[in-house]
Amino acid sequence: MRQAGRLIPEYRKIREKHEVLEICKDPDLCANVTAMPVETLGVDAAIMFADIMLPVQAMGVKLKIEEEIGPVISEPITDKRSAGALQKLDPTSDVPFVLDAIGIAKKRLDRKASLIGFSGAPFTIASYLIEGRPTRDFTKVKALMYRDPEAWQLLMETLSDSMATYLQAQVEAGVDAVQLFDSWVGCLSPQDYRKYVLPYSRRIFKKLENSGIPRIHFGTGTSNFLEEMKLAGGDVLGIDWRIPIDVAWKRLGDDVAVQGNLDPAAVLAGIGLLKEFAADILGRVQGRTGHIFNLGHGMLPEASAESVAELVKFVHESTRTDTK
Ligand code: CP3
């Protein structure tokens, strides 16, 4: 998650000349940046260099990704009329560059690392579209959700159909796994999650049921409703650091895999303590099949590439059963 952007000096050089969305729209450059974390940090998977708001721009939303802030929308959605103005995504004509970049990145990774495709989940995208920019309290999105159920339904339907089609197109272009990012859904109560979000996220996973690849469902602040999130149908649940991984997995049950759950701030600790944090997670997991070691959320800008490379090496050494 936002791994390349934050720490690789070579990426930072590219960013001096190009905006995030500009990189996304240049398939060669995008594939190059996508492969960087595998090549310099040694991670086992690359995530497509894109942004959750990239397809939304193609759906007619005027947006910018502002430095240190994130996505900013000039005309936020306020009612049914503005929700209805959002066009459905047609991936082949609207975001062909993403699909082209997947082909190039796959060749470049040469089966040495998996390639993860992704999209934002309807709730998290809707929160940007309604709030207009990153927020702490999500009051506008909740107000619309409670007061204008028709506008909410229309918006969530358009987003879930479009994201399902988008992910399906990425599967056809060759990604090895897909991830649905519901980064901000933890602001909801379990009851509201069930009522206002679950039906739409479930729809996306349902449409990808026969994709034949793992479907990862990511959220933060979701310890209160992991069981509800499981109902959406992902094969892997991403969990943040606010809950011990073994406790979360026990609650989720044996029939799902888990991804996580190192606190991103642990990477800022000295290498000794960082390894202790990682060893704690591995100790709780006890080598169970179906664990993807990862941070509980995105890489912090303050993290150093050296620490991350050390961490990757440590996890590999602690978990490899072969002698390679
Ligand atoms: O290699 C990678 O970094 C993966 C590509 C990627 C980006 N965005 C590019 C990006 C991915 C997977 C995302 C997903 C994304 N974008 C999410 C979901 C995952 C998560 O972290 O919760 C969200 C919520 C966004 C929205 C977004 N985009 C924010 C909040 C920000 C800015 C603030 C920040 O944290 O830096 C962005 C900007 C953005 N998207 C950057 C990158 C690499 C920033 C770094 C840069 O300026 O180069």
Coordinates of C-alpha atoms and ligand atoms in Angstrom, one line a residue:
M1 CA 0.0 0.0 0.0
R2 CA 1.4 3.2 -1.2
Q3 CA 4.7 1.5 -0.7
A4 CA 6.7 2.8 -3.6
G5 CA 5.5 6.4 -3.1
R6 CA 6.9 6.7 0.3
L7 CA 10.3 5.4 0.4
I8 CA 12.1 4.5 -2.7
P9 CA 14.5 7.2 -3.8
E10 CA 14.3 6.3 -7.4
Y11 CA 10.5 6.7 -7.2
R12 CA 10.9 10.1 -5.5
K13 CA 13.0 11.2 -8.5
I14 CA 10.3 10.2 -10.9
R15 CA 7.7 12.1 -8.8
E16 CA 9.7 15.3 -9.1
K17 CA 8.8 15.2 -12.8
H18 CA 5.4 13.5 -12.8
E19 CA 2.2 13.7 -10.8
V20 CA 0.8 10.4 -9.3
L21 CA -2.1 10.3 -11.8
E22 CA 0.3 11.1 -14.7
I23 CA 2.4 8.0 -13.8
C24 CA -0.7 5.9 -13.7
K25 CA -1.6 6.9 -17.2
D26 CA 1.8 6.0 -18.7
P27 CA 1.8 2.2 -18.9
D28 CA 5.6 1.8 -19.2
L29 CA 6.3 4.2 -16.4
C30 CA 3.5 2.7 -14.3
A31 CA 4.8 -0.8 -14.7
N32 CA 8.3 0.4 -13.8
V33 CA 7.1 2.0 -10.6
T34 CA 4.9 -1.0 -9.8
A35 CA 7.9 -3.4 -9.9
M36 CA 10.2 -1.2 -7.9
P37 CA 9.3 -2.5 -4.4
V38 CA 9.9 -6.0 -5.5
E39 CA 13.3 -5.1 -7.0
T40 CA 14.5 -2.9 -4.2
L41 CA 12.8 -4.1 -1.0
G42 CA 12.4 -7.8 -1.8
V43 CA 8.7 -8.1 -1.1
D44 CA 6.8 -11.1 -2.6
A45 CA 4.1 -9.2 -4.3
A46 CA 3.7 -5.9 -6.2
I47 CA 0.6 -3.8 -6.1
M48 CA -0.4 -2.1 -9.3
F49 CA 0.6 1.6 -9.2
A50 CA -2.8 3.3 -9.4
D51 CA -5.0 5.1 -6.9
I52 CA -8.5 4.2 -5.7
M53 CA -9.7 7.5 -7.2
L54 CA -8.2 6.9 -10.7
P55 CA -11.3 5.1 -12.1
V56 CA -13.5 7.7 -10.5
Q57 CA -11.8 10.4 -12.5
A58 CA -12.8 8.4 -15.6
M59 CA -16.4 8.3 -14.4
G60 CA -16.6 12.1 -14.7
V61 CA -15.4 13.4 -11.3
K62 CA -13.1 16.3 -11.3
L63 CA -10.3 15.5 -8.8
K64 CA -6.7 16.1 -8.0
I65 CA -4.4 14.2 -5.7
E66 CA -2.8 16.9 -3.6
E67 CA 0.6 16.6 -2.0
E68 CA 0.4 15.5 1.7
I69 CA -3.4 15.6 1.6
G70 CA -4.7 13.0 -0.9
P71 CA -7.6 13.1 -3.2
V72 CA -9.5 16.4 -3.4
I73 CA -12.8 16.8 -5.4
S74 CA -13.9 20.2 -6.7
E75 CA -17.6 19.4 -6.9
P76 CA -18.6 16.9 -4.1
I77 CA -21.7 14.8 -4.3
T78 CA -24.5 16.2 -2.2
D79 CA -27.8 14.7 -3.5
K80 CA -29.5 12.2 -5.8
R81 CA -28.9 14.4 -8.8
S82 CA -25.2 14.7 -8.4
A83 CA -25.0 10.9 -7.5
G84 CA -26.9 10.2 -10.7
A85 CA -24.4 12.2 -12.8
L86 CA -21.7 9.7 -12.0
Q87 CA -21.1 7.6 -15.2
K88 CA -20.6 3.9 -15.0
L89 CA -17.1 2.8 -15.7
D90 CA -16.2 1.0 -19.0
P91 CA -12.6 -0.2 -18.2
T92 CA -11.5 -0.9 -21.7
S93 CA -12.3 2.6 -23.0
D94 CA -12.0 4.6 -19.8
V95 CA -8.8 3.2 -18.2
P96 CA -7.0 1.2 -20.9
F97 CA -3.7 2.4 -19.5
V98 CA -4.2 0.3 -16.3
L99 CA -4.9 -2.8 -18.3
D100 CA -1.9 -2.2 -20.5
A101 CA 0.3 -1.5 -17.5
I102 CA -0.8 -4.9 -16.0
G103 CA 0.5 -6.7 -19.1
I104 CA 3.9 -4.9 -19.0
A105 CA 4.3 -5.3 -15.2
K106 CA 3.5 -9.1 -15.4
K107 CA 6.3 -9.5 -18.0
R108 CA 8.7 -7.4 -15.9
L109 CA 8.0 -9.4 -12.7
D110 CA 8.6 -12.6 -14.7
R111 CA 6.6 -14.8 -12.3
K112 CA 9.1 -13.9 -9.5
A113 CA 6.5 -12.0 -7.6
S114 CA 2.7 -11.9 -7.7
L115 CA 0.9 -8.8 -9.1
I116 CA -2.1 -7.5 -7.1
G117 CA -4.8 -5.5 -8.8
F118 CA -7.1 -3.3 -6.7
S119 CA -9.9 -0.9 -6.4
G120 CA -11.4 1.2 -3.7
A121 CA -14.5 -0.2 -2.0
P122 CA -17.8 1.7 -2.5
F123 CA -17.9 3.2 1.0
T124 CA -14.3 4.6 0.9
I125 CA -14.7 6.0 -2.5
A126 CA -18.1 7.5 -1.6
S127 CA -16.6 9.1 1.4
Y128 CA -14.1 11.0 -0.8
L129 CA -16.8 11.9 -3.3
I130 CA -19.1 13.3 -0.6
E131 CA -16.6 14.9 1.8
G132 CA -14.6 16.3 -1.0
R133 CA -11.3 15.5 0.8
P134 CA -9.9 13.3 3.5
T135 CA -11.8 13.7 6.8
R136 CA -11.6 12.6 10.4
D137 CA -15.3 12.5 11.3
F138 CA -17.1 11.5 8.2
T139 CA -20.1 13.7 9.1
K140 CA -21.1 14.6 5.5
V141 CA -21.1 11.0 4.3
K142 CA -23.1 9.8 7.3
A143 CA -25.6 12.6 7.0
L144 CA -26.2 11.7 3.3
M145 CA -26.4 8.0 4.2
Y146 CA -29.0 8.6 6.9
R147 CA -31.0 11.4 5.3
D148 CA -31.1 10.5 1.7
P149 CA -31.3 6.7 1.3
E150 CA -32.2 6.9 -2.4
A151 CA -29.1 9.0 -3.2
W152 CA -27.0 6.6 -1.1
Q153 CA -28.3 3.6 -2.9
L154 CA -27.8 5.1 -6.3
L155 CA -24.2 6.1 -5.5
M156 CA -23.3 2.8 -3.9
E157 CA -24.8 0.8 -6.8
T158 CA -23.0 2.8 -9.4
L159 CA -19.7 2.4 -7.5
S160 CA -20.1 -1.3 -6.8
D161 CA -21.0 -2.1 -10.4
S162 CA -18.2 0.0 -11.7
M163 CA -15.6 -1.4 -9.3
A164 CA -16.7 -5.0 -10.0
T165 CA -16.2 -4.4 -13.7
Y166 CA -12.9 -2.7 -13.1
L167 CA -11.6 -5.6 -11.0
Q168 CA -12.9 -8.1 -13.5
A169 CA -11.0 -6.3 -16.3
Q170 CA -7.8 -6.4 -14.2
V171 CA -8.3 -10.2 -13.7
E172 CA -8.6 -10.6 -17.4
A173 CA -5.5 -8.5 -18.0
G174 CA -3.6 -10.9 -15.8
V175 CA -3.3 -9.9 -12.1
D176 CA -2.7 -12.7 -9.6
A177 CA -4.9 -11.4 -6.8
V178 CA -7.3 -8.5 -6.3
Q179 CA -7.7 -6.3 -3.2
L180 CA -10.7 -4.2 -2.3
F181 CA -9.6 -1.2 -0.1
D182 CA -12.2 -0.1 2.4
S183 CA -9.7 2.0 4.3
W184 CA -12.2 4.3 6.1
V185 CA -15.0 2.0 6.8
G186 CA -13.9 1.6 10.5
C187 CA -15.8 4.9 11.2
L188 CA -19.1 3.0 11.1
S189 CA -20.9 1.0 13.8
P190 CA -21.3 -2.8 13.1
Q191 CA -25.1 -2.2 12.5
D192 CA -24.5 0.6 10.0
Y193 CA -21.8 -1.4 8.3
R194 CA -24.3 -4.2 7.8
K195 CA -27.1 -1.9 6.5
Y196 CA -25.3 0.6 4.4
V197 CA -22.1 -1.0 3.2
L198 CA -22.1 -4.8 3.3
P199 CA -24.7 -5.4 0.5
Y200 CA -22.5 -3.4 -1.9
S201 CA -19.1 -4.9 -1.1
R202 CA -20.7 -8.3 -1.1
R203 CA -22.0 -7.6 -4.7
I204 CA -18.4 -7.0 -5.8
F205 CA -17.0 -10.2 -4.3
K206 CA -19.9 -12.2 -5.7
K207 CA -19.2 -10.9 -9.2
L208 CA -15.6 -12.1 -8.8
E209 CA -16.5 -15.4 -7.4
N210 CA -15.3 -17.4 -10.5
S211 CA -12.2 -15.3 -11.1
G212 CA -10.0 -18.2 -9.8
I213 CA -7.7 -15.9 -7.9
P214 CA -7.6 -14.7 -4.2
R215 CA -9.8 -11.8 -3.4
I216 CA -8.5 -9.7 -0.5
H217 CA -10.8 -7.4 1.6
F218 CA -8.9 -4.7 3.4
G219 CA -10.1 -2.2 6.0
T220 CA -8.8 -0.4 9.1
G221 CA -10.5 0.2 12.4
T222 CA -12.7 -2.8 11.7
S223 CA -11.9 -4.9 14.9
N224 CA -15.5 -4.3 16.0
F225 CA -17.1 -5.9 12.9
L226 CA -14.7 -8.4 11.4
E227 CA -17.4 -11.0 11.4
E228 CA -19.6 -8.7 9.3
M229 CA -16.8 -7.9 7.0
K230 CA -16.3 -11.6 6.5
L231 CA -19.9 -11.9 5.2
A232 CA -18.9 -9.7 2.2
G233 CA -17.1 -12.8 0.8
G234 CA -13.4 -12.1 0.5
D235 CA -11.0 -15.0 0.6
V236 CA -8.5 -13.0 2.7
L237 CA -9.3 -10.4 5.4
G238 CA -6.8 -7.5 5.9
I239 CA -6.6 -6.5 9.6
D240 CA -4.9 -3.5 11.2
W241 CA -2.7 -3.5 14.3
R242 CA -5.4 -2.6 16.8
I243 CA -6.2 -6.3 17.4
P244 CA -3.7 -9.2 17.9
I245 CA -3.7 -11.3 14.7
D246 CA -4.5 -14.6 16.5
V247 CA -7.5 -13.1 18.2
A248 CA -8.8 -11.7 14.9
W249 CA -8.2 -15.0 13.1
K250 CA -9.9 -17.0 15.8
R251 CA -13.0 -14.8 15.5
L252 CA -12.9 -15.1 11.7
G253 CA -12.5 -18.8 11.6
D254 CA -10.5 -21.3 9.6
D255 CA -12.1 -20.8 6.2
V256 CA -10.5 -17.4 5.5
A257 CA -6.9 -16.3 5.1
V258 CA -5.6 -13.2 6.9
Q259 CA -3.3 -10.3 5.9
G260 CA -1.5 -8.1 8.4
N261 CA -1.0 -6.8 10.9
L262 CA 2.2 -4.9 11.7
D263 CA 1.7 -1.3 12.9
P264 CA 3.1 1.0 10.2
A265 CA 4.8 2.9 13.0
A266 CA 6.8 -0.2 14.0
V267 CA 9.0 0.4 10.9
L268 CA 10.1 3.7 12.6
A269 CA 11.4 1.7 15.6
G270 CA 15.0 0.6 15.7
I271 CA 15.7 -2.6 13.8
G272 CA 15.8 -4.7 17.1
L273 CA 12.4 -3.6 18.2
L274 CA 11.0 -3.9 14.7
K275 CA 12.1 -7.5 14.5
E276 CA 10.5 -8.1 17.9
F277 CA 7.2 -6.7 16.6
A278 CA 7.4 -8.9 13.5
A279 CA 8.4 -12.0 15.6
D280 CA 5.4 -11.4 17.8
I281 CA 3.1 -11.6 14.8
L282 CA 4.8 -14.7 13.4
G283 CA 4.6 -16.3 16.9
R284 CA 0.9 -15.7 17.0
V285 CA 0.4 -17.1 13.6
Q286 CA 2.6 -20.2 14.2
G287 CA 3.2 -20.9 10.5
R288 CA -0.5 -21.4 9.7
T289 CA -1.2 -21.6 6.0
G290 CA -3.1 -18.5 4.8
H291 CA -1.2 -15.7 6.5
I292 CA 0.1 -12.9 4.4
F293 CA 2.6 -10.8 6.4
N294 CA 1.9 -7.2 5.8
L295 CA 1.5 -3.8 7.5
G296 CA -1.9 -3.1 9.0
H297 CA -2.1 0.0 6.8
G298 CA 0.1 2.0 4.3
M299 CA 3.8 2.7 4.7
L300 CA 4.5 5.9 6.5
P301 CA 6.5 8.6 4.6
E302 CA 9.1 8.6 7.4
A303 CA 9.9 4.9 6.9
S304 CA 13.3 4.1 5.5
A305 CA 13.8 1.7 2.6
E306 CA 16.7 0.1 4.5
S307 CA 14.4 -0.8 7.5
V308 CA 11.8 -2.2 5.2
A309 CA 14.3 -4.3 3.3
E310 CA 15.6 -5.7 6.7
L311 CA 12.1 -6.5 7.8
V312 CA 11.4 -8.3 4.6
K313 CA 14.6 -10.3 5.0
F314 CA 13.7 -11.1 8.6
V315 CA 10.2 -12.4 7.7
H316 CA 11.6 -14.5 4.9
E317 CA 14.3 -16.0 7.1
S318 CA 11.9 -16.7 9.9
T319 CA 9.3 -18.4 7.7
R320 CA 11.1 -20.1 4.8
T321 CA 11.0 -23.9 5.2
D322 CA 13.1 -24.6 2.1
T323 CA 16.9 -24.2 2.1
K324 CA 17.1 -21.8 -0.8
Ligands
CP3_1 O1 3.0 1.4 -4.9 C1 2.0 2.0 -4.3 O2 2.1 2.9 -3.5 C2 0.6 1.5 -4.7 C3 -0.3 2.4 -5.4 C4 -1.4 3.0 -4.6 C5 -1.6 4.4 -4.6 N1 -2.8 4.6 -3.9 C6 -0.8 5.5 -5.2 C7 -0.6 6.7 -4.4 C8 -2.4 2.4 -3.9 C9 -2.6 0.9 -3.6 C10 -3.3 3.4 -3.4 C11 -4.5 3.2 -2.7 C12 -5.2 4.2 -2.0 N2 -5.2 5.6 -2.3 C13 -6.0 4.0 -0.8 C14 -6.3 2.7 -0.2 C15 -5.2 2.2 0.6 C16 -4.9 2.9 1.8 O3 -3.7 3.3 2.0 O4 -5.8 3.1 2.7 C17 -6.4 5.3 -0.4 C18 -7.3 5.6 0.8 C19 -6.0 6.3 -1.3 C20 -6.2 7.7 -1.3 C21 -5.0 8.5 -1.2 N3 -4.1 8.6 -2.3 C22 -4.4 9.2 -0.1 C23 -5.1 9.3 1.2 C24 -3.2 9.8 -0.6 C25 -2.3 10.8 0.1 C26 -1.8 10.8 1.4 C27 -0.7 9.8 1.6 O5 -0.9 8.9 2.4 O6 0.4 10.0 1.0 C28 -3.0 9.4 -1.9 C29 -1.8 9.8 -2.7 C30 -1.1 8.6 -3.3 N4 -1.6 7.6 -4.0 C31 0.3 8.4 -3.2 C32 0.6 7.3 -3.9 C33 2.0 6.7 -4.2 C34 1.2 9.4 -2.5 C35 2.6 9.5 -2.6 C36 3.1 10.4 -3.6 O7 2.8 11.6 -3.6 O8 3.9 10.0 -4.5

